[in-house]
C-alpha cells in the first residue's frame, strides 16, 4: 500500500465542536501526479455490486458530481478470494471497478450502510455479511487481508451493529461497543513490511470508525471515550506507535439506517431467523422531524469528546431536510447520495435548490415537492427539461437560475465518434437539446432502462448543486444559514410525498407491464439497496 | 434519398455504397441497432452516436401505442423526442401485429387487432401505418405488409404476398399525396415465404414500382426457417432487386448471417440480437460470443476484446468484473450493449473497407476462420458463399464443418 497516501482534511474556519463547517478533503497521489479535492459539505456516490447503478463507465466518469464513491464489499464475497483482491496492478479496486484513480476517491466498507434488514447475529470474531450466495461470516483478520489486497483509499473498520429483530439488551450493547473497539484495534495494527517514510503511517493510512452504541447515549459516550483511552500492555504493543485508537482514525462515520429503524417503531420489518433476508420495504417513509432531532443528539453524543478536526461522514440520510439539520446542528462534512439515487430508481427527478427560490408568495402555498414523479400523467405532454429550479442548456442567457450540468439537462455530444471504415464521415454536430419530461414519462412507462440512467445523472447533479449552494451560503453569508434552512423547510415538503407517490406508480407499472420484472426486482432488493433489475426481454 | 454504389466486389455480389438521407450520410453495408420504443435499451443517443452509428430503427407499432401520435406530433417527431439527430428507420408495424398479438385478423382493408392496453378493437390500414410513420418522421419508412410466419405453408402464403403488393400500392398512393416524399423514403417489402415461385412473382410486381419506392426490403424471413432455405431466398431476392436501390434484409443480426447477406448483395439489416443478448451477459467478439455469466470468466481480468474501440473495452473493464455485475446491474447491460453495438459496426465497417479494397473474399475467409475455426464452419455458410464464388474451406480442406444452423454459443463451462 506504499502508494496510498493520507487523506487530508482542512477546515476553513476554526469552528466550535458542533457548528456548520466548510472544508476540503484532499488526497494526493504521488504515483499518478494528481491531487484530488472534494469540498465539504459534499456528497459521496453509492454503489451496488461495485458500480454506480445505471451508469456505464463513461457516464460515471463524465458525471462531475461523482468524485468520491463508497463501495460495500459484501457482494464480492460470492467469489473466493473476492474479486477486488485479485485484480493485478496498482489501485486494484479502482481498476477492477473502472474508477480512475485520477478522478475518484474510493471508500470501502464491508456492509452496505443503507441495508437495515434483519440479519443473523454477529459473533465475537465475525460480522455477518450478505451476498448473492447467502450470509457470509467475515472475521477482523479476513477484513484486514481483504482491504490490504483491495487497497481502497479509505476503509471503514468493522463494527458490530446488531441487525437482529427486537430491542437490544444492555449486555448486547456493551458487547457491541467492545467488539467494535477491538476490531478497530485489529485494523490499526502495523502493516507487514510497510516502509515508514515521512508522512506515511505504519498502519492503514485512512481508517474510518463507525460510531457504535446504537440509540443508547451512554453507550455511544463510552465508545467514543474508549477511542481516546491510552492502551496498555499487549493492546498497546499491538497498535504501536499509536497511543490510543483515535490517533489511528482518519474520520468518524455514522450509518443512519439502523438508527432510523430503531427510532421509528412503526416501521415493520420482516424478521427471518437465519437470513437471507426479506426485501427492503419499498414504501418506507423518511424519518419524522422528531427522529431527525434524536439522530442529531445521538451523533453529538458520540462526537462530543473527540477532536473536531477530523472529517465526519453520514450514510443513509434520507432527505435534504435531514442533511441540512446534520450540517447545521452537528457539522457533518460528507453524505452519501443513496436516497437521491434511490429516487432515480423509482422514476423521480429531483428539483430543489439551496437557498430555496425566493419567487412567488410561497409562504401561503402548499409545500413544494423536492422532485417530479415522471410516471405521473401530468408529464406525458410536458416538453420542458427536468427541473424548474435549475436551468438546462437551452435556457436563455439571462436566466438567473443555477444551471444543471447533468447529461440529461445539458447533453454533451461525443467529440469524436468512432469510425469503422474510411467511408464513414463524421456526422454533423447539432447543438445539444435537453431531454424532456414527456420523454422520461414515455421511457418509464415502457420500462426503458435509459430513464434510470438519465435520472441518476440528474439527481446526483442536483444534490451536488445543493451542496454547492450550502457551501456558498456558509462562505459568503454564514449568518443567514440557519434562516435559509428554516425557509427551505417551509418551502419543501419534508415528508417527501413525491417519493411515496413514485414508489406506488413504479410498482403499478411493474405489475402491469413488467413481465416478471417485479419478481427480479424483489430478488435484487434481497441483495442490494440500490439499482433496479436488468430488463431482460 | 441519394444512393450511390461506390464499389462492388469482384467475386461476390457485395457492394459498398453511400446513402444520403435527411439526417445525414450512412455508408453501407450497415447494421441498424433497434430502439424499439425510442431508446436503445439502457444507452443514450449520445453514446450511440459516439459508437459511430448513424442509422437506428424505431418500431411503429410500439410508438403508436406509447407515447402515441399526439405526443410524437407535439414533440416534432421521434428524432426530437429521443434526441437522435441522425438517420432513423421505422418499420410499418405489420410484423409486431402478428408476433405480439394473437388475435389479429387480416382483412383486405387492414389488420384488425385488440389494443393491448384497452382491449378496444383497432384497425391498422396501410394508409394509417404510413400516416403514423409520417408523424414519427423517420427518414426511411416501410410499407405495411401482410406478414405470415416463415413456417406457414399453403395458400395463405400466396395470399399474404399478393396482399402485400396491393397494400404497397395503397402505401405509395398515400405517401405521394402527403408531400413527404422529399424527406421520408418509402421501402417496399418483398414477401412470398419460402417459395421461390411466389418470391419471384412478388419481386416482379414490386420491381414494376421501381420509380415509386426508395428501396426494397426482404421480409418474411428469420422466423425459424432452415438456414439453407433462408440464404437461397436472400440470394434470389438480392440478385433480382435493382442495383440502384438499397436492399434491406429484415431481422438479421448474427455476424455470420450479416456477412453472408452482404456477400449475397444486401446493404442493410436490423436485429435486437446484439442488444438483447448483452442484457443476458453475452459479449460478441471476432472469436465468437462470450457468455460472461459462465464461471470460467469469473477471474479473467482481460477486457472483452483488447482491440475493440468501444468505451467498455477501452476502459479495460474486465470479463471478471462483468461476470460479477451482468444480469444483476443494469450498468453491466449498458456496458456490454455498448460493446456489442461497436462489434456489429466493426464487422460491417470492415466489410465496407474490404469491398472498397477488393479484398472482401479474403475478409470473409479470415472472419469465418476466427469466428468458427475451432467450433466448425456452419455448412450453410459454406454453401451460401460458394454460390457467390468464395470457398471458406479454400486452403483448409480438413476444417470441421457442422450441419444445422451452426450458430456459435457458449452454453456452459464445460462446452
mmCIF file of C-alpha atoms in Angstrom, chain A residues 18 177-178 180-181 184 209-214 216-230 244-247 249 252-254 297-307 310:
data_model
loop_
_atom_site.group_PDB
_atom_site.id
_atom_site.type_symbol
_atom_site.label_atom_id
_atom_site.label_comp_id
_atom_site.label_asym_id
_atom_site.label_seq_id
_atom_site.Cartn_x
_atom_site.Cartn_y
_atom_site.Cartn_z
ATOM 1 C CA UNK A 18 -20.950 21.468 16.675
ATOM 2 C CA UNK A 177 -19.012 -1.376 21.677
ATOM 3 C CA UNK A 178 -16.358 -3.759 22.973
ATOM 4 C CA UNK A 180 -16.202 -2.550 17.633
ATOM 5 C CA UNK A 181 -13.243 -1.172 19.603
ATOM 6 C CA UNK A 184 -10.742 -1.210 15.196
ATOM 7 C CA UNK A 209 -14.558 4.251 12.511
ATOM 8 C CA UNK A 210 -18.278 3.726 12.641
ATOM 9 C CA UNK A 211 -19.520 5.229 15.896
ATOM 10 C CA UNK A 212 -21.053 2.399 17.869
ATOM 11 C CA UNK A 213 -23.589 2.473 20.666
ATOM 12 C CA UNK A 214 -26.867 2.452 18.778
ATOM 13 C CA UNK A 216 -28.176 4.419 23.833
ATOM 14 C CA UNK A 217 -26.422 7.702 24.652
ATOM 15 C CA UNK A 218 -24.261 6.283 27.453
ATOM 16 C CA UNK A 219 -23.073 3.511 25.175
ATOM 17 C CA UNK A 220 -22.171 6.000 22.450
ATOM 18 C CA UNK A 221 -20.318 8.064 25.024
ATOM 19 C CA UNK A 222 -18.486 5.016 26.317
ATOM 20 C CA UNK A 223 -17.441 4.009 22.824
ATOM 21 C CA UNK A 224 -16.091 7.467 21.999
ATOM 22 C CA UNK A 225 -14.179 7.634 25.259
ATOM 23 C CA UNK A 226 -12.711 4.208 24.636
ATOM 24 C CA UNK A 227 -11.134 5.566 21.474
ATOM 25 C CA UNK A 228 -9.250 8.159 23.488
ATOM 26 C CA UNK A 229 -8.104 5.951 26.344
ATOM 27 C CA UNK A 230 -4.409 5.140 26.337
ATOM 28 C CA UNK A 244 -4.749 5.323 21.567
ATOM 29 C CA UNK A 245 -7.165 4.188 18.873
ATOM 30 C CA UNK A 246 -8.285 7.670 17.917
ATOM 31 C CA UNK A 247 -4.780 8.552 16.782
ATOM 32 C CA UNK A 249 -8.560 7.121 12.956
ATOM 33 C CA UNK A 252 -15.869 9.289 12.040
ATOM 34 C CA UNK A 253 -18.740 7.690 10.226
ATOM 35 C CA UNK A 254 -22.397 7.237 11.091
ATOM 36 C CA UNK A 297 -28.492 14.314 19.533
ATOM 37 C CA UNK A 298 -27.052 10.782 19.311
ATOM 38 C CA UNK A 299 -24.379 11.840 16.853
ATOM 39 C CA UNK A 300 -23.430 14.799 19.038
ATOM 40 C CA UNK A 301 -23.075 12.467 21.977
ATOM 41 C CA UNK A 302 -20.583 10.406 20.002
ATOM 42 C CA UNK A 303 -18.569 13.336 18.715
ATOM 43 C CA UNK A 304 -18.547 15.407 21.889
ATOM 44 C CA UNK A 305 -15.281 14.097 23.404
ATOM 45 C CA UNK A 306 -13.482 13.658 20.072
ATOM 46 C CA UNK A 307 -11.304 16.109 18.154
ATOM 47 C CA UNK A 310 -11.443 15.080 11.594
#
